[in-house]
Short mmCIF file of C-alpha atoms in Angstrom, two decimals:
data_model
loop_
_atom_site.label_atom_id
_atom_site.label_comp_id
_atom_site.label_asym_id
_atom_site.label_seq_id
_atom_site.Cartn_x
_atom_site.Cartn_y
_atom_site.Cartn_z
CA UNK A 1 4.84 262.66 185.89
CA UNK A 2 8.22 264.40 185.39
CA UNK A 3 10.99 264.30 187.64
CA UNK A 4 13.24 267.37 188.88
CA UNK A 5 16.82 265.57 189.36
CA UNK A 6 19.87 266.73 191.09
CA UNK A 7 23.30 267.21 189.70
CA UNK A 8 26.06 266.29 191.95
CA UNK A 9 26.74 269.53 192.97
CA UNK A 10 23.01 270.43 194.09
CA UNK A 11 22.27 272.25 191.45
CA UNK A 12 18.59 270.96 189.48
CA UNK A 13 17.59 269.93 186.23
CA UNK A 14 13.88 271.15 185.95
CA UNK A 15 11.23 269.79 182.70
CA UNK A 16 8.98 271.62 181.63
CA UNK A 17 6.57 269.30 183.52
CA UNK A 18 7.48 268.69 187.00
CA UNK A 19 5.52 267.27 189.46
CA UNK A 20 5.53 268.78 192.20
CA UNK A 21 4.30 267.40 195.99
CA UNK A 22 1.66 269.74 197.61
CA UNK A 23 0.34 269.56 201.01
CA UNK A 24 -2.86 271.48 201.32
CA UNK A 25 -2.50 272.15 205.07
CA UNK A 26 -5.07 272.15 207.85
CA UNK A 27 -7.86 275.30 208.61
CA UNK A 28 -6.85 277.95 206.33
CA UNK A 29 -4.98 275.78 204.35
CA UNK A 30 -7.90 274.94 202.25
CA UNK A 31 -8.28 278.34 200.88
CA UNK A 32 -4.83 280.04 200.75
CA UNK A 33 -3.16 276.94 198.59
CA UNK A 34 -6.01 276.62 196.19
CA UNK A 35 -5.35 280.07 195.48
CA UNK A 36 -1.62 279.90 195.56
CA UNK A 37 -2.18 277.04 192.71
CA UNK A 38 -4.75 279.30 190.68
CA UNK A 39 -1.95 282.23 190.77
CA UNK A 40 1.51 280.36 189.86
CA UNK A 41 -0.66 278.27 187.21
CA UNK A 42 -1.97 281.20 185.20
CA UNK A 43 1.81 282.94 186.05
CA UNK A 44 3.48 280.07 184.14
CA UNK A 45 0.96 279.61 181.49
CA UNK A 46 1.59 283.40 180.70
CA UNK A 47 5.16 283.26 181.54
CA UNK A 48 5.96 280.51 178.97
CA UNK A 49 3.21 280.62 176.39
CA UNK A 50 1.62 276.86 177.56
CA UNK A 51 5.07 275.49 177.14
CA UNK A 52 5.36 274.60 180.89
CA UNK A 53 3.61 274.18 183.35
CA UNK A 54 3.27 272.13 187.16
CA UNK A 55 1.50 268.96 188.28
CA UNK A 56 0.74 269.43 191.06
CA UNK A 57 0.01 266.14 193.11
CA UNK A 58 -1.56 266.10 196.67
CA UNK A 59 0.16 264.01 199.31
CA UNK A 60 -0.70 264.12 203.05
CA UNK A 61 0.26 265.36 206.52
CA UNK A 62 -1.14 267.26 209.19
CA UNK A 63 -5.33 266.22 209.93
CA UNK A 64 -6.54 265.21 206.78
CA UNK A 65 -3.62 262.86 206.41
CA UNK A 66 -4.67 260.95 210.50
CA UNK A 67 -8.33 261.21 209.00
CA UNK A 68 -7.16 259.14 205.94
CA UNK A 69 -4.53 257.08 207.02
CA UNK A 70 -4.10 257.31 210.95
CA UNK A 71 -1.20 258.87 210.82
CA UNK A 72 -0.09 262.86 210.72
CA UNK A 73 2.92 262.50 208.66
CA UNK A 74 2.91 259.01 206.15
CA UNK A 75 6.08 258.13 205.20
CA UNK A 76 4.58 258.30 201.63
CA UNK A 77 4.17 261.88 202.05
CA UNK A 78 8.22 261.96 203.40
CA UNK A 79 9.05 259.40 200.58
CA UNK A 80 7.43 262.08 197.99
CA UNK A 81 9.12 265.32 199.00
CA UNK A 82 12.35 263.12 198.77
CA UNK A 83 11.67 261.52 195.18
CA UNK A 84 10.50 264.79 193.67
CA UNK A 85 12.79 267.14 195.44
CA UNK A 86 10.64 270.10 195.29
CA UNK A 87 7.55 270.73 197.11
CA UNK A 88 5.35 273.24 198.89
CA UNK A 89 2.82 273.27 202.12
CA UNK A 90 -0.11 274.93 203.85
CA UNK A 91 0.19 275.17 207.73
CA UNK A 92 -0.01 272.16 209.81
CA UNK A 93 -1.85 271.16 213.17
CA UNK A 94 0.10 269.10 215.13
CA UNK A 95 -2.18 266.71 216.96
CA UNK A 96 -2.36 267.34 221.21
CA UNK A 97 -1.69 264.58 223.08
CA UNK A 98 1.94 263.23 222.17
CA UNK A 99 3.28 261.72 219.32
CA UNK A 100 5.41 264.09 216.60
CA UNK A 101 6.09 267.71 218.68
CA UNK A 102 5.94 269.27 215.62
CA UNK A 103 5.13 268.48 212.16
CA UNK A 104 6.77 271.11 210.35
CA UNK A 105 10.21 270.24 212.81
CA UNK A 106 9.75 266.37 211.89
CA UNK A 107 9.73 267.63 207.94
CA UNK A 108 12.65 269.75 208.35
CA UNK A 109 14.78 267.15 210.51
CA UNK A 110 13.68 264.30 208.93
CA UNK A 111 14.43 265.59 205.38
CA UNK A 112 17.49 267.40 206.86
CA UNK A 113 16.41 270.40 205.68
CA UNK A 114 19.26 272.59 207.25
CA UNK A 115 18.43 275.92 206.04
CA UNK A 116 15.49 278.09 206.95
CA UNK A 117 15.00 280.79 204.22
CA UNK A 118 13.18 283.67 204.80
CA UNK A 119 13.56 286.79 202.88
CA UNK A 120 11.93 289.54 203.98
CA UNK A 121 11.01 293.05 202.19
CA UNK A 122 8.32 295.77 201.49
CA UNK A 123 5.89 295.99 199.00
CA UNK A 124 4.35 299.73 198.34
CA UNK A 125 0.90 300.23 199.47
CA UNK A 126 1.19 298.08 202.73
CA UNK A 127 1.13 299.63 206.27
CA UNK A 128 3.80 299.22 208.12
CA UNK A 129 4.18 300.61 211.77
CA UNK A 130 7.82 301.73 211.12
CA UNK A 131 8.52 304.96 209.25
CA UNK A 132 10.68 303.51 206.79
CA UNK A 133 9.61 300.05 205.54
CA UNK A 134 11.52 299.92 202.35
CA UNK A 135 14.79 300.38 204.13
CA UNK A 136 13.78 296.79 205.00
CA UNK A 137 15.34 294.01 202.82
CA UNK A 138 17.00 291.21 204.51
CA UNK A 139 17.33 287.36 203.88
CA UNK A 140 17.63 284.98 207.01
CA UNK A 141 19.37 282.16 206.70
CA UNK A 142 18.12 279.74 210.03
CA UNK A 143 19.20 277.00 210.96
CA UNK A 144 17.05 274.09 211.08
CA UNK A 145 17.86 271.65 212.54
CA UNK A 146 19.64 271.99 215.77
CA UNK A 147 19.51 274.27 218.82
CA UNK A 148 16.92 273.86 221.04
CA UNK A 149 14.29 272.73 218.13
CA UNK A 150 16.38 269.25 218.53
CA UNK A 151 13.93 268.61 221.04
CA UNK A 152 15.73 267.46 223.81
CA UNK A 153 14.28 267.99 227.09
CA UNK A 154 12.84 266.52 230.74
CA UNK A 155 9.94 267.20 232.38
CA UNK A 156 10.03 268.54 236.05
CA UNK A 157 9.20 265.91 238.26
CA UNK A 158 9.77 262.98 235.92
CA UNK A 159 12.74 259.92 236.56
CA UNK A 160 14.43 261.18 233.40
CA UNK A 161 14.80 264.69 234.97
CA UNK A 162 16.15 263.56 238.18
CA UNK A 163 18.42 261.38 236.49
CA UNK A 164 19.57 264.06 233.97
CA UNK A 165 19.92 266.24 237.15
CA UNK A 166 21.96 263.76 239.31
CA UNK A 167 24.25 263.25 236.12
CA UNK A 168 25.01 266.88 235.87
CA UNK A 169 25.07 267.36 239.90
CA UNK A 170 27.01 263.94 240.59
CA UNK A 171 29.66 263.26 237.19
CA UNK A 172 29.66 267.01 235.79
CA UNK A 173 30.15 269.09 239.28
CA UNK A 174 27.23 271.45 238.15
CA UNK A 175 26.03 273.39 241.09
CA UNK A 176 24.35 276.79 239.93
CA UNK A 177 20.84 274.46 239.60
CA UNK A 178 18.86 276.77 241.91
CA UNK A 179 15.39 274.51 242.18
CA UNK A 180 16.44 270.90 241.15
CA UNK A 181 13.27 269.30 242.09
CA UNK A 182 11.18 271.37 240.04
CA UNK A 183 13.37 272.51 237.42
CA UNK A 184 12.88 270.81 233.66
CA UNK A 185 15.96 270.61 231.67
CA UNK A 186 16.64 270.91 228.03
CA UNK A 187 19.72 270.01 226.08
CA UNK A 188 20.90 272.35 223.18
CA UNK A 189 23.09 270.63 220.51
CA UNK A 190 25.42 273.23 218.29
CA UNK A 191 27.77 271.73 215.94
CA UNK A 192 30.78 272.74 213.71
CA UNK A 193 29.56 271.30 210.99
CA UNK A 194 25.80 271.83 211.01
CA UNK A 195 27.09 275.67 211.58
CA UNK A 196 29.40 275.65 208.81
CA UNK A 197 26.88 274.12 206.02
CA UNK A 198 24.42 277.04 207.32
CA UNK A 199 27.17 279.51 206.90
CA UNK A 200 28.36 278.57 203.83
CA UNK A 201 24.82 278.38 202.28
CA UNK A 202 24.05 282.57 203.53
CA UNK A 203 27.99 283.35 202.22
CA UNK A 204 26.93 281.93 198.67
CA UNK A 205 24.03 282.98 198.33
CA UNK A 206 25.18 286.39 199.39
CA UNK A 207 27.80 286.25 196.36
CA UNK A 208 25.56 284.96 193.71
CA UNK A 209 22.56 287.75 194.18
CA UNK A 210 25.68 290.44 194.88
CA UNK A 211 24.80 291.15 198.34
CA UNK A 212 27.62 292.96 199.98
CA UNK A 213 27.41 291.16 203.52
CA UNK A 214 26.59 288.36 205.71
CA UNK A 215 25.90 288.83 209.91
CA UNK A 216 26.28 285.78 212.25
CA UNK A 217 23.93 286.57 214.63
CA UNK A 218 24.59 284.52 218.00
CA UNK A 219 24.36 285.13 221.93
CA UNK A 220 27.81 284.33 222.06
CA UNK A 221 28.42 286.06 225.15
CA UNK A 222 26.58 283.95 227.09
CA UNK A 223 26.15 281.24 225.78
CA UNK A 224 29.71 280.96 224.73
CA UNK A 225 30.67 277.25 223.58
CA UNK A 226 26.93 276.73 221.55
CA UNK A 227 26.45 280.50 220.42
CA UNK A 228 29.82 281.88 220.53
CA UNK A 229 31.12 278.34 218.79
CA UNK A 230 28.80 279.52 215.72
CA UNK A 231 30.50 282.65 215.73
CA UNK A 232 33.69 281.50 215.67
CA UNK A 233 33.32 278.63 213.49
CA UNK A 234 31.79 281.27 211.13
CA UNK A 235 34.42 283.62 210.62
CA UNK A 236 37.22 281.07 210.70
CA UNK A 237 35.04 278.83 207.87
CA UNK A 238 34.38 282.65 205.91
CA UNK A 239 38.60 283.17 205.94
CA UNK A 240 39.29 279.40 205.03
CA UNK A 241 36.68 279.42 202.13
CA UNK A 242 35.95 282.53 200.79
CA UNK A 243 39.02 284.89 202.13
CA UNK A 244 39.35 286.02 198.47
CA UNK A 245 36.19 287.53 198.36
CA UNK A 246 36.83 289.41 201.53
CA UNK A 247 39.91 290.46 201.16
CA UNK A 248 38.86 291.47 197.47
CA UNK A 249 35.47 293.64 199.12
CA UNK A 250 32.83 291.73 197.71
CA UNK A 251 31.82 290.13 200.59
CA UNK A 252 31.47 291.50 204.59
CA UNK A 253 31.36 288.93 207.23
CA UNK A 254 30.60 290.59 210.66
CA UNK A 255 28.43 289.60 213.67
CA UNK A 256 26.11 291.28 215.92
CA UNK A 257 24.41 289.84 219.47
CA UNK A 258 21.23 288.82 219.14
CA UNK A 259 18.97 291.40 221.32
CA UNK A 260 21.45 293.78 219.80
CA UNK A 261 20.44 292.85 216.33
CA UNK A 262 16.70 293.28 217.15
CA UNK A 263 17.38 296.88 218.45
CA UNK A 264 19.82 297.95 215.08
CA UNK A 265 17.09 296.20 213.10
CA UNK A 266 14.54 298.68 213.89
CA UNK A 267 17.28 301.99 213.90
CA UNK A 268 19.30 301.18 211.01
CA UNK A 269 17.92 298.39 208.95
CA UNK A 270 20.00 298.93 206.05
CA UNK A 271 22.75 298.00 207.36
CA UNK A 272 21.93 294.20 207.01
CA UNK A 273 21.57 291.96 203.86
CA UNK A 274 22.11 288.38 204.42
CA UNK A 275 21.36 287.28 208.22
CA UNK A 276 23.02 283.93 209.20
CA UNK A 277 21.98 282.59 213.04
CA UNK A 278 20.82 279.91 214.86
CA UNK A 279 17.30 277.98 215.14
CA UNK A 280 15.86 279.72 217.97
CA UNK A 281 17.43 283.54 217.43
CA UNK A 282 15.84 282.76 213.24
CA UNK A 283 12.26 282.47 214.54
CA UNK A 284 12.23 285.62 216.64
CA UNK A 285 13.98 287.33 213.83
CA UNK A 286 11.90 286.38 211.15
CA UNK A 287 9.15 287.10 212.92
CA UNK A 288 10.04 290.27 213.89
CA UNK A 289 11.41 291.66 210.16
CA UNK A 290 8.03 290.60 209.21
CA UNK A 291 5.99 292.97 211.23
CA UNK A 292 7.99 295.72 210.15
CA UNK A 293 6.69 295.46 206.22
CA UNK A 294 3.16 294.58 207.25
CA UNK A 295 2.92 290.86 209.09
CA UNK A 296 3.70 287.09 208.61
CA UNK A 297 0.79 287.05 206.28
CA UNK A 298 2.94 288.21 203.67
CA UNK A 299 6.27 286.23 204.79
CA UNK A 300 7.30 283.62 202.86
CA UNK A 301 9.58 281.10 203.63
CA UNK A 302 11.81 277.46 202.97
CA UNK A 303 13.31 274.71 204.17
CA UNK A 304 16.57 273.48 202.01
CA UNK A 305 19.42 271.18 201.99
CA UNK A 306 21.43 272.73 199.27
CA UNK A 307 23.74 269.69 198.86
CA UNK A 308 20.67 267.48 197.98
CA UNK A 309 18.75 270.33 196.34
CA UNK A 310 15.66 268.91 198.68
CA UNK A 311 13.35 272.01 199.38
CA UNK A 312 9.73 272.29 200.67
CA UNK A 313 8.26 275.61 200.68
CA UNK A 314 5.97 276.84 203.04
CA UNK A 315 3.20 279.19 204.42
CA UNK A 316 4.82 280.58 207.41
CA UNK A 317 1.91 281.34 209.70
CA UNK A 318 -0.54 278.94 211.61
CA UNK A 319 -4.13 277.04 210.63
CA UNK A 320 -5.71 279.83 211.88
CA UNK A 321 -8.73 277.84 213.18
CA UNK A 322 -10.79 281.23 214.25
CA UNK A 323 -10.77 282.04 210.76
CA UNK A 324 -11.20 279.20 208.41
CA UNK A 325 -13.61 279.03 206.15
CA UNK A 326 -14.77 282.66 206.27
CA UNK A 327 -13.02 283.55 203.06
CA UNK A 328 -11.53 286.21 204.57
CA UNK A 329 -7.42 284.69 205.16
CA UNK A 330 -4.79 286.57 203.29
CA UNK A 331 -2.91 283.96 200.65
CA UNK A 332 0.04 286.06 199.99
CA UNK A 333 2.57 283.64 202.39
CA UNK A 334 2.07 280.99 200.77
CA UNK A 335 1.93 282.67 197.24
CA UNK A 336 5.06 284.32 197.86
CA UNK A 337 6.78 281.10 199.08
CA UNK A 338 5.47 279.98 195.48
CA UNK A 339 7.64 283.09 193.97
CA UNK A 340 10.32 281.23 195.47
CA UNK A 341 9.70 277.77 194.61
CA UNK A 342 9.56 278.88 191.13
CA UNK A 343 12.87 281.03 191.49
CA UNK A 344 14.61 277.85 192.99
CA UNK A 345 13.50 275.98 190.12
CA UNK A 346 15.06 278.69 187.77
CA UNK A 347 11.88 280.25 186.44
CA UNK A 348 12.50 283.69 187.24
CA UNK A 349 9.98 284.94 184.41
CA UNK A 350 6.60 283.37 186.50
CA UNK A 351 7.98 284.53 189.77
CA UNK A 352 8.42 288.06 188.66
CA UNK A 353 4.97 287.89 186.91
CA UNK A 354 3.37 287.52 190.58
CA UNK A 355 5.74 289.74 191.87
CA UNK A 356 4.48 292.26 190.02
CA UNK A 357 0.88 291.53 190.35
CA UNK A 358 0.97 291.65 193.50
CA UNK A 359 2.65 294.98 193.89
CA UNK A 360 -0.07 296.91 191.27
CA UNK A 361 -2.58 295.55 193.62
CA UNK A 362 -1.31 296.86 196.45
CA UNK A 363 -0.56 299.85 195.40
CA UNK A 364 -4.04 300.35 194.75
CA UNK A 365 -5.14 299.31 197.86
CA UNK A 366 -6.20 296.48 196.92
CA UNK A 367 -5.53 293.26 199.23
CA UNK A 368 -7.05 290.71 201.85
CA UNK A 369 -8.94 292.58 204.93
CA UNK A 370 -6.07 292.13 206.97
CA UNK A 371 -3.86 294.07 205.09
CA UNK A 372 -6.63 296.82 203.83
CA UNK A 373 -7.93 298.16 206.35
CA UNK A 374 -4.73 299.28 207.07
CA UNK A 375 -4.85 301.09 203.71
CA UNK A 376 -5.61 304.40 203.03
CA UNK A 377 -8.76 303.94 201.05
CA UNK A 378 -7.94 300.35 200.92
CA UNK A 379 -10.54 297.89 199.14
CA UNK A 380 -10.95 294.76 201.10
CA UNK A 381 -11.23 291.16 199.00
CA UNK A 382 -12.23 287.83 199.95
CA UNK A 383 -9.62 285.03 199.81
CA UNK A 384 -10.95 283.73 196.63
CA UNK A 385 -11.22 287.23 194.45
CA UNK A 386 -8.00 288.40 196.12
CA UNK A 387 -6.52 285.19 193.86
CA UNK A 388 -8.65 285.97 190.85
CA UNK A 389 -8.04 289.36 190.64
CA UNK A 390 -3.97 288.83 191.02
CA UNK A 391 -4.51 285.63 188.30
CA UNK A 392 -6.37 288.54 185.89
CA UNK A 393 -3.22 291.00 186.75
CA UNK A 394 -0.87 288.50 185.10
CA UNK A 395 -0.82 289.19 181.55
#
């Protein structure tokens, strides 16, 4: 086993062996990261002449993990993403009945995992419902791990929400609580600094691919001391820290309200490169984006702490119980996650190799039933050759 390390400033140092901590994930999980593996193996094998490659080693969460251990998230399974820095997951089921709220939130807060990354673009040959898909290419920067995914609420009817209530009513002079008795109550944390590291991440990595601007997206006009307090905290940290590049036009830092953004999203999507926001505007965002070059089945996405240069990559969508096991779930979230666990890792080569491979295939129609019948023409695969058939593309 080979160890990715971390330089002080974040940056890695990547062998040409790494081991790298994979969660297979629960219902569909068992097909699409199989075939994820099967792709970004023969990708690097091609890529590098048999000169690299990844071992990949299993670790647990989700069901299998209680099954095996009793538990849905081990701290061996924490311990691992932490030692090897790098890793990548299938979806997770979050058991009902209490315990974690959410697996993938207890990952991402309890390996401080600040940044949600989700790029999002078109690839030719997939339907889109918009007219012009391609005038779609935007990377979200969320944030992770405040906002109302903190998880700090009351239940209606419970002590804790009459107390919280009696607190705000009593000591805090809050009177615009229409229903007290039946109202639950949720708390949501927005800091200066957790803003600011988020920030800072989307302004960098807007300078380093050459991406002419950044757009704090907030509902600062309501919410004015949590959303408007990213807002401001933005600009002032983008004039403190990076004026030169402002002043100098390589960089735009603007901002945009949040249902505002969704509307000039869909009008003028151009407009927008680099999206920094918050955790709860991110999801609806991401989600959104997504639909407009053909669904979260091919959105990738990852959770980093670029001061620690911890990431875990992840398939974006559910378990997708209804269809598991019928061979018939499209990998391509998960595999393009992969694309950027390998570009994180600095091997640009095997992430352009599947880049590529998939974009012949769908060009010809090719693709996961999902995404085909869609197609004009289109030729539906099965999980499994949908894999081989992008492994065989990789020459």
């Amino acid at each position: 086993m080979s160890k990715i390390t971390i330089r002080q400033d974040g940056s890695l140092i990547v062998p040409d062996c790494p081991t790298i901590p994979v969660v297979t994930g629960d219902g569909v999980g068992a097909e699409i990261t199989p075939a994820m593996q099967q792709v970004v193996d023969r990708a690097v094998s091609v890529a590098y002449g048999g000169k690299r490659q990844i071992d990949w080693m299993e670790v647990l969460a989700g069901g299998k993990a209680f099954e095996q251990t009793g538990k849905s998230l081990p701290e061996e399974t924490m311990e691992a993403f932490r030692t090897y820095h790098v890793g990548i997951k299938g979806p997770l089921t979050t058991p009902v009945g209490g315990g974690i709220r959410s697996l993938n939130v207890a990952l991402r807060q309890g390996l401080d995992l600040y940044v949600c990354l989700r790029p999002v673009r078109w690839f030719k040959g997939v339907c889109s419902p918009v007219k012009h898909p391609e005038a779609v290419d935007m990377v979200i920067f969320r944030e992770n791990t405040e906002d109302i995914y903190a998880g700090i609420e009351w239940q209606a009817g419970t002590p804790e929400a009459a107390q919280f209530y009696q607190f705000l009513h009593d000591t805090m002079g809050v009177t615009k609580v229409r229903f007290p008795e039946t109202s639950s109550f949720g708390v949501k944390p927005v800091s200066k600094e957790g803003s600011e590291r988020l920030i800072r991440s989307a302004i960098r990595y807007a300078l380093d691919n050459g991406l002419p601007s950044v757009t704090l997206v907030h509902k600062g006009n309501i919410m004015k001391f949590t959303e408007g307090g990213f807002k401001s905290w933005g600009y002032e940290l983008a004039q403190r820290e990076f004026k030169d590049e402002i002043e100098s036009g390589r960089l735009t830092v603007k901002d945009c309200i949040a249902d505002a953004f969704l509307q000039n999203a869909l009008i003028r999507p151009a407009d927008y490169s680099v999206i920094a926001t918050l955790n709860l505007n991110g999801d609806y965002i991401s989600d959104m984006l997504a639909a407009q070059v053909g669904g979260i089945g091919i959105a990738p996405g990852a959770n980093i702490n670029y001061a620690t240069g911890n990431a875990l990559f992840e398939a974006t969508h559910g378990t997708a119980p209804d269809i598991a096991g019928k061979d018939i779930v499209n990998p391509c979230s998960i595999i393009l996650s992969a694309v950027m666990m390998l570009q994180y890792m600095g091997w640009h080569e095997a992430a352009t190799l599947i880049t590529q491979a998939l974009e012949a295939s769908f060009s010809e129609g090719r693709a996961t039933a999902d995404l085909a019948r869609l197609m004009p023409d289109g030729i539906s695969l099965g999980t499994k050759a949908f894999a081989e058939e992008i492994a065989a593309r990789i020459q």
